[in-house]
Short mmCIF file of C-alpha atoms in Angstrom, two decimals:
data_model
loop_
_atom_site.label_atom_id
_atom_site.label_comp_id
_atom_site.label_asym_id
_atom_site.label_seq_id
_atom_site.Cartn_x
_atom_site.Cartn_y
_atom_site.Cartn_z
CA MET A 1 -0.05 -0.08 0.01
CA SER A 2 2.80 2.55 0.96
CA THR A 3 4.21 2.11 -2.68
CA MET A 4 0.98 3.38 -4.39
CA ALA A 5 0.25 7.00 -5.08
CA SER A 6 -3.08 8.34 -3.84
CA GLN A 7 -5.25 10.60 -5.92
CA PRO A 8 -7.69 13.32 -4.51
CA ASP A 9 -10.94 12.02 -3.00
CA HIS A 10 -13.87 11.99 -5.23
CA GLU A 11 -17.62 12.25 -4.35
CA ILE A 12 -18.88 9.87 -7.11
CA VAL A 13 -16.83 7.69 -9.40
CA VAL A 14 -18.30 6.06 -12.44
CA ILE A 15 -16.20 3.14 -13.79
CA GLY A 16 -16.53 2.69 -17.58
CA ALA A 17 -17.62 5.27 -20.33
CA GLY A 18 -19.45 2.86 -22.42
CA PRO A 19 -23.39 3.12 -22.91
CA GLY A 20 -23.96 2.68 -19.18
CA GLY A 21 -21.23 5.06 -18.14
CA ILE A 22 -22.61 7.76 -20.58
CA ALA A 23 -26.15 7.33 -19.19
CA ALA A 24 -24.79 7.64 -15.54
CA GLY A 25 -23.13 10.82 -16.31
CA ALA A 26 -25.81 12.41 -18.21
CA LEU A 27 -28.46 11.54 -15.79
CA LEU A 28 -26.24 12.72 -12.87
CA LYS A 29 -26.19 16.03 -14.67
CA ARG A 30 -29.92 16.03 -15.16
CA ALA A 31 -30.29 15.45 -11.41
CA GLY A 32 -28.28 18.64 -10.64
CA ILE A 33 -25.26 16.54 -9.51
CA ASP A 34 -21.89 17.77 -10.96
CA GLU A 35 -19.38 16.16 -8.62
CA PHE A 36 -18.50 13.12 -10.39
CA THR A 37 -15.61 11.59 -12.22
CA ILE A 38 -15.78 8.79 -14.91
CA LEU A 39 -12.80 6.52 -15.23
CA GLU A 40 -12.20 4.88 -18.55
CA ARG A 41 -9.48 2.30 -19.32
CA ALA A 42 -9.32 3.23 -22.91
CA GLY A 43 -8.74 6.68 -24.72
CA GLU A 44 -12.43 7.26 -25.90
CA VAL A 45 -15.95 6.70 -24.73
CA GLY A 46 -18.17 4.05 -26.28
CA GLY A 47 -17.34 0.82 -24.74
CA SER A 48 -17.91 -2.16 -27.03
CA TRP A 49 -18.63 0.21 -29.96
CA ARG A 50 -15.35 1.71 -29.44
CA GLU A 51 -13.39 -1.55 -29.07
CA ASN A 52 -15.30 -3.39 -32.08
CA SER A 53 -14.69 -2.08 -35.49
CA TYR A 54 -14.55 -5.39 -37.53
CA PRO A 55 -15.66 -5.51 -41.04
CA GLY A 56 -19.57 -5.46 -41.33
CA ILE A 57 -20.30 -4.40 -37.76
CA SER A 58 -23.66 -2.95 -37.18
CA VAL A 59 -26.26 -2.81 -34.60
CA ASP A 60 -28.89 -5.71 -34.76
CA VAL A 61 -31.73 -3.73 -32.94
CA PRO A 62 -33.40 -0.95 -34.78
CA ALA A 63 -31.92 2.40 -34.29
CA PHE A 64 -34.94 4.16 -32.81
CA ILE A 65 -34.92 1.55 -29.98
CA TYR A 66 -31.01 1.49 -29.55
CA GLN A 67 -30.77 5.06 -28.03
CA TYR A 68 -31.26 7.02 -24.91
CA SER A 69 -34.73 8.44 -24.33
CA PHE A 70 -33.15 11.64 -23.06
CA ALA A 71 -31.00 11.94 -26.42
CA ARG A 72 -33.23 10.64 -29.18
CA LYS A 73 -31.77 10.81 -32.76
CA ALA A 74 -34.03 11.11 -35.68
CA ASP A 75 -31.71 11.24 -38.63
CA TRP A 76 -30.42 7.62 -38.92
CA PRO A 77 -29.68 6.94 -42.25
CA THR A 78 -30.78 3.25 -42.09
CA LEU A 79 -32.84 1.17 -39.82
CA PHE A 80 -29.75 -0.69 -38.46
CA PRO A 81 -26.90 1.84 -38.46
CA THR A 82 -23.12 0.68 -38.66
CA GLY A 83 -20.87 0.48 -35.66
CA ALA A 84 -19.28 3.56 -36.63
CA GLU A 85 -22.48 5.46 -36.69
CA ILE A 86 -23.41 4.09 -33.34
CA GLN A 87 -20.04 5.08 -31.86
CA ALA A 88 -20.40 8.61 -33.16
CA TYR A 89 -23.82 8.72 -31.48
CA HIS A 90 -22.30 7.85 -28.12
CA GLN A 91 -19.63 10.58 -28.60
CA GLU A 92 -22.25 13.17 -29.46
CA VAL A 93 -24.22 12.40 -26.40
CA ALA A 94 -21.08 12.60 -24.14
CA ARG A 95 -20.24 16.08 -25.79
CA ARG A 96 -23.93 17.20 -25.38
CA TYR A 97 -23.83 16.61 -21.57
CA GLY A 98 -20.36 18.04 -21.13
CA LEU A 99 -18.99 14.64 -19.86
CA TYR A 100 -15.68 14.94 -21.32
CA ARG A 101 -14.43 17.28 -18.68
CA HIS A 102 -15.47 14.54 -16.20
CA LEU A 103 -13.63 11.82 -17.91
CA ARG A 104 -10.23 10.46 -17.01
CA PHE A 105 -9.02 8.26 -19.71
CA HIS A 106 -6.38 5.49 -19.71
CA THR A 107 -7.34 4.55 -16.01
CA GLU A 108 -7.95 1.04 -15.59
CA VAL A 109 -9.69 0.02 -12.27
CA VAL A 110 -8.56 -3.59 -11.23
CA ARG A 111 -9.49 -3.69 -7.65
CA GLU A 112 -12.08 -2.08 -5.37
CA VAL A 113 -11.77 -2.16 -1.54
CA TRP A 114 -14.12 -0.80 1.02
CA ASP A 115 -12.53 1.43 3.57
CA GLU A 116 -14.79 1.26 6.67
CA THR A 117 -12.84 3.85 8.78
CA HIS A 118 -13.19 6.53 6.18
CA ARG A 119 -16.42 5.31 4.63
CA ARG A 120 -14.76 5.30 1.06
CA TRP A 121 -13.87 3.02 -1.69
CA ALA A 122 -10.37 2.78 -2.56
CA LEU A 123 -10.13 1.94 -6.37
CA HIS A 124 -6.78 0.58 -7.26
CA THR A 125 -5.73 1.00 -10.79
CA ALA A 126 -3.53 -0.82 -13.25
CA ASP A 127 -0.83 1.94 -12.74
CA ASN A 128 -0.56 1.39 -9.12
CA GLU A 129 -2.66 4.23 -8.08
CA ILE A 130 -5.49 4.53 -5.38
CA ILE A 131 -8.42 6.74 -6.18
CA THR A 132 -10.95 7.23 -3.36
CA ALA A 133 -14.53 7.59 -3.88
CA ARG A 134 -17.55 8.09 -1.64
CA PHE A 135 -19.99 6.43 -4.12
CA VAL A 136 -19.08 4.04 -6.84
CA ILE A 137 -21.27 3.26 -9.98
CA SER A 138 -19.77 0.23 -11.94
CA ALA A 139 -20.59 0.59 -15.55
CA VAL A 140 -18.22 -1.96 -17.07
CA GLY A 141 -20.84 -3.64 -19.18
CA ALA A 142 -21.85 -7.16 -20.06
CA PHE A 143 -19.31 -8.50 -22.55
CA LEU A 144 -16.33 -7.96 -20.25
CA ARG A 145 -13.24 -9.30 -22.16
CA PRO A 146 -12.93 -11.36 -25.23
CA LYS A 147 -12.28 -15.11 -24.77
CA VAL A 148 -8.44 -15.55 -25.25
CA ASP A 149 -8.77 -19.24 -24.56
CA SER A 150 -11.07 -20.80 -27.22
CA GLY A 151 -10.78 -24.16 -25.56
CA ILE A 152 -8.77 -25.21 -28.53
CA LYS A 153 -5.10 -26.26 -28.13
CA GLY A 154 -2.16 -24.87 -30.08
CA LEU A 155 -3.02 -21.36 -30.94
CA ASP A 156 0.38 -20.23 -30.18
CA ASP A 157 1.71 -22.61 -32.74
CA PHE A 158 0.00 -20.87 -35.65
CA THR A 159 2.43 -18.74 -37.66
CA GLY A 160 -0.23 -16.77 -39.56
CA THR A 161 -2.33 -13.74 -38.55
CA VAL A 162 -5.05 -14.11 -35.76
CA GLN A 163 -7.97 -11.55 -35.78
CA SER A 164 -10.70 -11.01 -33.23
CA PRO A 165 -13.69 -8.80 -33.30
CA ALA A 166 -12.56 -6.67 -30.51
CA THR A 167 -8.95 -6.16 -31.64
CA TRP A 168 -9.29 -6.15 -35.46
CA ASP A 169 -6.15 -5.01 -37.37
CA HIS A 170 -7.49 -3.05 -40.37
CA ALA A 171 -3.90 -2.85 -41.73
CA TYR A 172 -3.91 -6.49 -42.51
CA ASP A 173 -5.10 -7.00 -46.00
CA LEU A 174 -7.27 -10.01 -46.58
CA THR A 175 -7.24 -9.82 -50.24
CA GLY A 176 -6.73 -13.06 -51.84
CA LYS A 177 -6.04 -14.79 -48.60
CA ARG A 178 -6.97 -18.17 -47.17
CA VAL A 179 -9.21 -17.43 -44.00
CA ALA A 180 -10.90 -19.39 -41.26
CA VAL A 181 -13.62 -17.87 -39.19
CA ILE A 182 -14.21 -19.78 -35.97
CA GLY A 183 -17.76 -19.53 -34.49
CA THR A 184 -21.22 -18.59 -35.87
CA GLY A 185 -22.46 -16.01 -33.26
CA ALA A 186 -23.37 -12.46 -33.81
CA SER A 187 -19.90 -11.07 -34.90
CA SER A 188 -19.20 -13.96 -37.23
CA VAL A 189 -22.68 -13.49 -38.92
CA GLN A 190 -21.49 -9.96 -39.65
CA ILE A 191 -17.77 -10.56 -40.41
CA THR A 192 -18.24 -13.64 -42.73
CA PRO A 193 -20.41 -11.99 -45.55
CA ALA A 194 -18.37 -8.80 -45.22
CA ILE A 195 -14.97 -10.34 -45.95
CA ALA A 196 -16.14 -13.19 -48.32
CA PRO A 197 -15.86 -11.03 -51.53
CA GLU A 198 -12.23 -10.10 -50.96
CA VAL A 199 -10.59 -13.24 -49.61
CA GLY A 200 -9.44 -15.99 -51.73
CA HIS A 201 -11.12 -18.80 -49.74
CA LEU A 202 -13.11 -18.83 -46.59
CA ASP A 203 -13.91 -21.68 -44.19
CA VAL A 204 -16.43 -21.18 -41.48
CA TYR A 205 -16.19 -23.59 -38.58
CA GLN A 206 -19.51 -24.14 -37.04
CA ARG A 207 -19.99 -25.83 -33.61
CA THR A 208 -23.73 -24.98 -33.21
CA PRO A 209 -25.98 -23.64 -35.94
CA VAL A 210 -27.37 -20.21 -35.30
CA TRP A 211 -30.77 -18.66 -35.93
CA CYS A 212 -30.00 -16.04 -38.52
CA LEU A 213 -33.08 -13.99 -39.70
CA PRO A 214 -33.11 -11.47 -42.45
CA LYS A 215 -32.13 -8.04 -41.68
CA PRO A 216 -34.51 -5.24 -43.11
CA ASN A 217 -32.01 -2.67 -43.23
CA TYR A 218 -33.74 -0.21 -45.28
CA PRO A 219 -33.01 3.71 -45.55
CA VAL A 220 -34.98 5.79 -43.08
CA PRO A 221 -37.27 7.95 -45.25
CA ARG A 222 -36.86 11.66 -44.73
CA ARG A 223 -40.58 12.31 -43.85
CA LEU A 224 -40.07 9.65 -40.98
CA GLN A 225 -36.96 11.27 -39.68
CA SER A 226 -38.87 14.76 -39.78
CA ALA A 227 -41.72 13.24 -37.77
CA LEU A 228 -39.28 11.68 -35.20
CA ARG A 229 -37.73 15.10 -34.52
CA VAL A 230 -40.98 15.76 -32.70
CA ARG A 231 -40.48 14.60 -29.24
CA ALA A 232 -44.11 13.41 -28.61
CA VAL A 233 -43.82 11.26 -31.83
CA ALA A 234 -40.60 9.66 -31.00
CA ALA A 235 -41.79 8.89 -27.39
CA ALA A 236 -45.03 7.40 -28.70
CA GLN A 237 -43.12 5.22 -31.02
CA SER A 238 -41.07 3.84 -28.12
CA GLY A 239 -44.24 3.54 -26.11
CA ILE A 240 -46.00 1.42 -28.85
CA ILE A 241 -43.11 -0.84 -29.03
CA LEU A 242 -43.09 -1.22 -25.26
CA LEU A 243 -46.79 -1.95 -24.93
CA GLY A 244 -46.43 -4.42 -27.81
CA LEU A 245 -43.80 -6.61 -26.14
CA GLU A 246 -45.13 -6.29 -22.57
CA PRO A 247 -47.65 -9.22 -23.06
CA ILE A 248 -44.82 -11.55 -23.99
CA ALA A 249 -42.81 -10.71 -20.98
CA ARG A 250 -45.62 -11.22 -18.71
CA LEU A 251 -46.53 -14.63 -20.35
CA ALA A 252 -43.07 -15.85 -19.76
CA THR A 253 -43.02 -14.50 -16.23
CA TYR A 254 -46.43 -15.27 -14.78
CA VAL A 255 -47.99 -18.18 -16.76
CA PRO A 256 -47.41 -21.42 -15.01
CA LEU A 257 -44.76 -23.66 -16.18
CA ALA A 258 -47.11 -26.54 -17.05
CA VAL A 259 -48.99 -24.29 -19.39
CA MET A 260 -45.89 -22.70 -21.06
CA LYS A 261 -44.04 -25.77 -21.83
CA PRO A 262 -46.43 -27.05 -24.43
CA VAL A 263 -47.00 -23.72 -25.75
CA MET A 264 -43.33 -23.00 -26.36
CA ALA A 265 -42.94 -26.67 -27.71
CA ALA A 266 -45.54 -25.81 -30.36
CA PHE A 267 -44.11 -22.48 -31.21
CA ASP A 268 -40.47 -23.90 -31.51
CA ALA A 269 -41.84 -26.60 -33.91
CA PHE A 270 -43.55 -23.97 -36.12
CA ALA A 271 -40.56 -21.73 -36.07
CA LYS A 272 -38.28 -24.54 -37.20
CA ARG A 273 -40.43 -25.61 -40.06
CA LEU A 274 -40.48 -21.92 -41.27
CA TYR A 275 -36.63 -21.61 -40.90
CA ARG A 276 -35.99 -24.82 -42.74
CA ALA A 277 -38.03 -23.62 -45.62
CA TYR A 278 -36.32 -20.25 -45.56
CA LEU A 279 -32.79 -21.98 -45.80
CA ARG A 280 -33.94 -24.27 -48.52
CA ARG A 281 -34.94 -21.37 -50.60
CA THR A 282 -31.92 -19.27 -49.69
CA ILE A 283 -29.07 -21.79 -50.06
CA ASP A 284 -28.30 -23.80 -53.08
CA ASP A 285 -26.77 -26.80 -51.52
CA PRO A 286 -29.24 -29.01 -49.46
CA GLU A 287 -26.58 -30.49 -47.31
CA THR A 288 -25.25 -27.09 -46.36
CA ALA A 289 -28.81 -25.89 -45.73
CA ALA A 290 -29.37 -28.88 -43.38
CA ALA A 291 -26.25 -28.15 -41.64
CA LEU A 292 -27.08 -24.69 -40.97
CA THR A 293 -30.46 -25.69 -39.47
CA PRO A 294 -30.60 -25.33 -35.78
CA GLY A 295 -32.06 -28.29 -33.66
CA TYR A 296 -33.08 -26.07 -30.71
CA GLY A 297 -35.78 -23.34 -30.49
CA PRO A 298 -35.09 -19.65 -31.46
CA MET A 299 -35.15 -18.30 -27.98
CA ALA A 300 -32.33 -20.61 -26.50
CA LYS A 301 -29.53 -18.40 -27.95
CA ARG A 302 -29.13 -14.92 -29.00
CA LEU A 303 -30.98 -14.55 -32.41
CA THR A 304 -28.84 -12.94 -35.06
CA LEU A 305 -29.99 -10.73 -38.16
CA SER A 306 -28.18 -10.86 -41.34
CA THR A 307 -29.60 -11.13 -44.92
CA GLY A 308 -26.12 -11.95 -46.41
CA TYR A 309 -25.02 -14.63 -43.91
CA PRO A 310 -26.86 -17.64 -45.11
CA ALA A 311 -26.63 -16.78 -48.78
CA VAL A 312 -22.60 -16.28 -48.43
CA PHE A 313 -22.47 -20.09 -48.40
CA ASN A 314 -23.55 -20.01 -52.24
CA ARG A 315 -20.30 -18.59 -53.09
CA ASP A 316 -17.58 -20.79 -54.61
CA ASN A 317 -14.90 -19.56 -52.21
CA VAL A 318 -16.88 -20.13 -49.00
CA ARG A 319 -17.26 -23.36 -47.21
CA LEU A 320 -19.04 -24.49 -44.08
CA ILE A 321 -17.19 -26.97 -41.74
CA THR A 322 -18.92 -28.82 -39.08
CA ASP A 323 -16.09 -31.33 -37.83
CA ASP A 324 -14.86 -30.55 -34.56
CA ILE A 325 -11.50 -28.69 -34.28
CA GLU A 326 -8.89 -30.87 -32.71
CA GLN A 327 -6.11 -28.33 -32.60
CA PHE A 328 -4.35 -25.20 -34.28
CA THR A 329 -1.25 -26.16 -36.20
CA GLU A 330 1.66 -24.14 -37.54
CA GLN A 331 0.04 -23.64 -40.83
CA GLY A 332 -3.67 -23.89 -39.93
CA ILE A 333 -6.22 -25.98 -38.33
CA ARG A 334 -6.53 -29.80 -37.73
CA THR A 335 -10.02 -31.35 -37.33
CA SER A 336 -11.03 -34.52 -35.60
CA ASP A 337 -11.12 -36.55 -38.83
CA GLY A 338 -7.55 -35.85 -39.22
CA THR A 339 -7.75 -33.27 -41.93
CA GLU A 340 -5.50 -30.36 -41.91
CA ARG A 341 -6.27 -27.11 -43.57
CA LYS A 342 -3.73 -24.33 -44.24
CA TYR A 343 -4.66 -20.60 -43.56
CA ASP A 344 -3.05 -17.14 -43.81
CA ALA A 345 -5.43 -15.64 -41.07
CA ILE A 346 -7.85 -17.28 -38.48
CA VAL A 347 -10.59 -14.95 -37.02
CA LEU A 348 -11.49 -15.97 -33.57
CA ALA A 349 -15.24 -15.10 -33.15
CA THR A 350 -15.46 -17.19 -30.07
CA GLY A 351 -17.41 -14.89 -27.78
CA TYR A 352 -16.80 -12.97 -24.33
CA GLU A 353 -16.54 -13.50 -20.80
CA MET A 354 -19.98 -12.45 -19.57
CA HIS A 355 -21.14 -10.48 -16.50
CA THR A 356 -23.47 -13.34 -15.86
CA ASP A 357 -20.55 -15.75 -15.27
CA PRO A 358 -19.49 -16.38 -11.70
CA GLU A 359 -15.96 -17.07 -13.14
CA SER A 360 -15.88 -13.58 -14.50
CA TYR A 361 -15.58 -12.11 -10.85
CA ALA A 362 -12.11 -12.76 -9.50
CA GLU A 363 -11.70 -13.21 -5.79
CA GLY A 364 -10.17 -10.12 -4.21
CA ALA A 365 -11.41 -7.87 -7.06
CA VAL A 366 -14.25 -6.27 -5.04
CA VAL A 367 -14.14 -6.47 -1.34
CA GLY A 368 -16.69 -4.79 0.79
CA ARG A 369 -17.79 -4.41 4.35
CA ASP A 370 -16.30 -6.80 6.89
CA GLY A 371 -14.28 -8.57 4.13
CA PHE A 372 -17.24 -9.42 1.92
CA ASP A 373 -15.70 -10.73 -1.22
CA LEU A 374 -17.94 -10.47 -4.31
CA GLY A 375 -16.06 -13.07 -6.09
CA GLN A 376 -16.33 -15.63 -3.33
CA PHE A 377 -19.95 -14.70 -2.71
CA TYR A 378 -20.86 -15.14 -6.48
CA GLY A 379 -18.93 -18.55 -6.68
CA ALA A 380 -20.74 -19.97 -3.74
CA ASN A 381 -24.21 -18.36 -4.14
CA GLY A 382 -24.53 -17.71 -7.85
CA VAL A 383 -24.73 -14.16 -9.34
CA GLN A 384 -27.33 -11.97 -8.06
CA ALA A 385 -28.10 -8.35 -7.19
CA TYR A 386 -31.14 -6.42 -5.68
CA GLU A 387 -32.94 -4.93 -8.66
CA GLY A 388 -29.90 -5.87 -10.83
CA VAL A 389 -27.79 -3.15 -9.26
CA ALA A 390 -27.05 -3.43 -5.45
CA VAL A 391 -25.47 -6.25 -3.42
CA ALA A 392 -25.67 -6.49 0.40
CA GLY A 393 -22.14 -6.07 1.82
CA LEU A 394 -21.14 -3.34 -0.77
CA PRO A 395 -22.32 -0.06 0.53
CA ASN A 396 -22.26 3.02 -1.56
CA ARG A 397 -21.87 0.87 -4.70
CA TRP A 398 -24.10 -0.06 -7.71
CA MET A 399 -23.67 -1.82 -10.97
CA LEU A 400 -25.49 -0.85 -14.04
CA VAL A 401 -25.19 -4.20 -15.88
CA GLY A 402 -25.83 -6.68 -13.22
CA PRO A 403 -27.46 -10.01 -12.83
CA TYR A 404 -31.14 -10.20 -13.95
CA ALA A 405 -31.15 -6.66 -15.22
CA LEU A 406 -32.10 -6.80 -18.82
CA SER A 407 -35.72 -6.53 -19.52
CA ASP A 408 -36.07 -3.44 -21.66
CA ILE A 409 -36.61 -3.06 -25.27
CA GLY A 410 -32.92 -1.94 -25.76
CA TRP A 411 -29.64 -1.85 -24.01
CA HIS A 412 -29.95 1.95 -23.54
CA GLY A 413 -33.30 1.57 -21.61
CA MET A 414 -31.86 -0.86 -19.26
CA VAL A 415 -28.80 1.28 -18.24
CA GLU A 416 -31.26 4.31 -18.05
CA THR A 417 -33.11 2.38 -15.40
CA THR A 418 -30.22 1.03 -13.47
CA ALA A 419 -28.46 4.43 -13.51
CA SER A 420 -31.66 6.04 -12.29
CA HIS A 421 -31.81 3.59 -9.30
CA ALA A 422 -28.15 4.35 -8.30
CA ILE A 423 -28.61 8.01 -8.71
CA ARG A 424 -32.00 8.00 -6.72
CA ALA A 425 -30.23 6.17 -3.72
CA ILE A 426 -27.21 8.45 -3.96
CA ALA A 427 -29.44 11.61 -3.99
CA GLU A 428 -31.30 10.40 -0.99
CA ALA A 429 -28.09 9.55 0.89
CA ARG A 430 -26.85 13.02 0.30
CA ARG A 431 -30.24 14.53 1.32
CA ARG A 432 -30.12 12.59 4.53
CA ARG A 433 -26.26 13.32 5.10
CA ALA A 434 -25.72 9.62 5.42
CA THR A 435 -22.00 8.35 5.11
CA THR A 436 -23.24 4.96 3.71
CA VAL A 437 -26.21 3.51 1.95
CA GLU A 438 -26.49 -0.23 1.47
CA VAL A 439 -29.24 -2.52 0.42
CA SER A 440 -30.38 -4.61 3.40
CA ARG A 441 -29.76 -8.25 3.42
CA ARG A 442 -33.43 -8.78 3.84
CA ALA A 443 -34.42 -6.93 0.74
CA HIS A 444 -31.55 -8.53 -1.30
CA ALA A 445 -32.60 -12.02 -0.33
CA ALA A 446 -36.27 -11.40 -0.88
CA TYR A 447 -35.67 -9.93 -4.27
CA HIS A 448 -33.48 -12.84 -5.49
CA ALA A 449 -36.06 -15.40 -4.21
CA GLU A 450 -38.77 -13.40 -6.21
CA ILE A 451 -36.58 -13.51 -9.40
CA ARG A 452 -35.79 -17.12 -8.96
CA LYS A 453 -39.48 -18.17 -8.79
CA ARG A 454 -40.41 -15.89 -11.69
CA GLY A 455 -37.51 -17.30 -13.74
CA GLN A 456 -38.61 -20.95 -13.55
CA PHE A 457 -39.91 -21.13 -17.15
CA LEU A 458 -36.65 -19.68 -18.87
CA ARG A 459 -34.42 -21.78 -16.68
CA SER A 460 -36.45 -24.79 -17.72
CA TYR A 461 -36.71 -23.84 -21.33
CA ILE A 462 -33.02 -23.23 -21.73
CA GLU A 463 -31.91 -26.34 -19.99
CA THR A 464 -34.20 -28.58 -22.07
CA GLN A 465 -32.69 -27.18 -25.29
CA GLY A 466 -29.36 -28.69 -24.58
CA VAL A 467 -27.41 -26.10 -26.58
CA PRO A 468 -24.42 -23.99 -25.30
CA THR A 469 -25.63 -20.40 -24.84
CA TYR A 470 -24.54 -17.53 -22.68
CA TYR A 471 -28.01 -17.08 -21.41
CA ARG A 472 -27.32 -20.02 -19.21
CA ASN A 473 -24.13 -19.91 -16.84
CA SER A 474 -22.19 -22.58 -15.23
CA HIS A 475 -24.38 -22.64 -12.19
CA GLY A 476 -27.30 -23.56 -14.48
CA ASP A 477 -28.78 -20.13 -13.79
CA THR A 478 -30.26 -17.73 -16.52
CA PRO A 479 -29.27 -14.26 -15.09
CA TYR A 480 -28.97 -12.55 -18.60
CA PHE A 481 -32.57 -11.66 -18.51
CA ARG A 482 -34.85 -10.30 -15.84
CA PRO A 483 -38.15 -12.18 -15.72
CA ALA A 484 -40.38 -9.00 -15.77
CA GLY A 485 -41.97 -6.56 -18.22
CA ALA A 486 -39.95 -3.46 -19.16
CA LEU A 487 -42.63 -1.27 -17.69
CA GLU A 488 -42.45 -2.90 -14.29
CA THR A 489 -38.73 -2.78 -14.43
CA ARG A 490 -38.66 0.93 -15.18
CA TRP A 491 -41.10 1.90 -12.57
CA ARG A 492 -39.42 -0.24 -9.86
CA GLY A 493 -35.99 1.33 -10.90
CA ARG A 494 -37.52 4.92 -10.13
CA HIS A 495 -39.71 3.94 -7.23
CA PHE A 496 -37.97 1.23 -5.08
CA PRO A 497 -38.75 1.85 -1.38
CA PHE A 498 -36.08 3.48 0.51
CA THR A 499 -36.94 1.09 3.38
CA ASP A 500 -35.01 -1.59 1.20
CA TYR A 501 -31.72 0.27 1.96
CA ASN A 502 -30.06 1.09 5.35
CA PHE A 503 -28.90 4.70 5.47
CA ASP A 504 -26.14 5.27 8.01
CA THR A 505 -25.66 8.88 9.31
CA LYS A 506 -22.64 8.10 11.77
#
């Protein structure tokens, strides 16, 4: 401790300047709170949209949903904007709310330790500094780190170029190269059709077929853009979508498991028939179409959107490989049948460490009151948080992307709700002149029990599908989604009872 430099004390520190951190900063400003600092490990805002710039990247949620309610944008050129357009939007919002003067870039927090004596958090950085803060809002996001270990041995033996979605080297020229893409998730679905026309040959290694629906990425008419500039029209549009999705959420949450099981079985069977027919019409080779057909229901894994992905397998230079990968070799990849294929470059589209995985929380990384260790707690009890934001044992701290947090129509809606919760608790603590505010163990336990009960159908559905998915973690839990409707979640985020928190004025 004595070797570390100490930075001046801060009232509020937000960790991360992605969509969540931007929402927290903007909403703090709107609440009249200006004493905050945003710590960002990189040199710009944007989070995943800053890190990911791979070929073909775009949002897979319509733009009019994928934005903040307090910073609506009407002039999106297309329904599903590119990654660069989404990143520019986040930068514009940060500028509009004057967040850059609150930002401290190139500051990575690696450890958070509660100091009971001074009622402060000590935030240890990768540069061996200690930044102290009265309140901490963790906005580190859901997709924490790209999976470096793909589970396939021998990657270090490969002498060619290795690309990944979050660290794409645009200086590397793919023209005429032999390339392998490993994985068929959301990033692979975008990368594959984007690079196929320029590479010499492309192999796509598939472990699990993915549901990939056509992406209606139409230009947004100027008349619609003009209409959406009217605040009431934009709000009504979002409200209609919310109300349309609310019955689905309520069915999955409140209808008994015995009723929902046959309903979903019938839905899955119908969806599979439609998708098989779609692939047969889209893909020339019947064997490839069959290999791309999922054997599980469309709600078990993340749905992907791409009009070009299924059709890319009609190209002469693209091939689908479903044999298991045995290992990487010096010149390429060897599969379980003994075949070795040579490549100039390999794209690892193998996913991320998720905020819903207990393993993502290292022991000693977040240590609260009386030695409470978040990593140990999650490892023993499963990931959980009151209203998806607060954990008993961690006073004056909230997370914006926590377990069972997502139930909104878009990511921005979720972080607005969770940020509003944190800011409401902070504002009340300041009003009461409380030194600490901490969710009670009673409220924390009651909320988690409620969520577990409501989530029975989703856990059962995912488990019976028998497919690897980040919706289900190593404990068999499904904490990616909150079993509740967006309207209820938004209301509770802004009206939770203060009696669920302990305010200490000592």
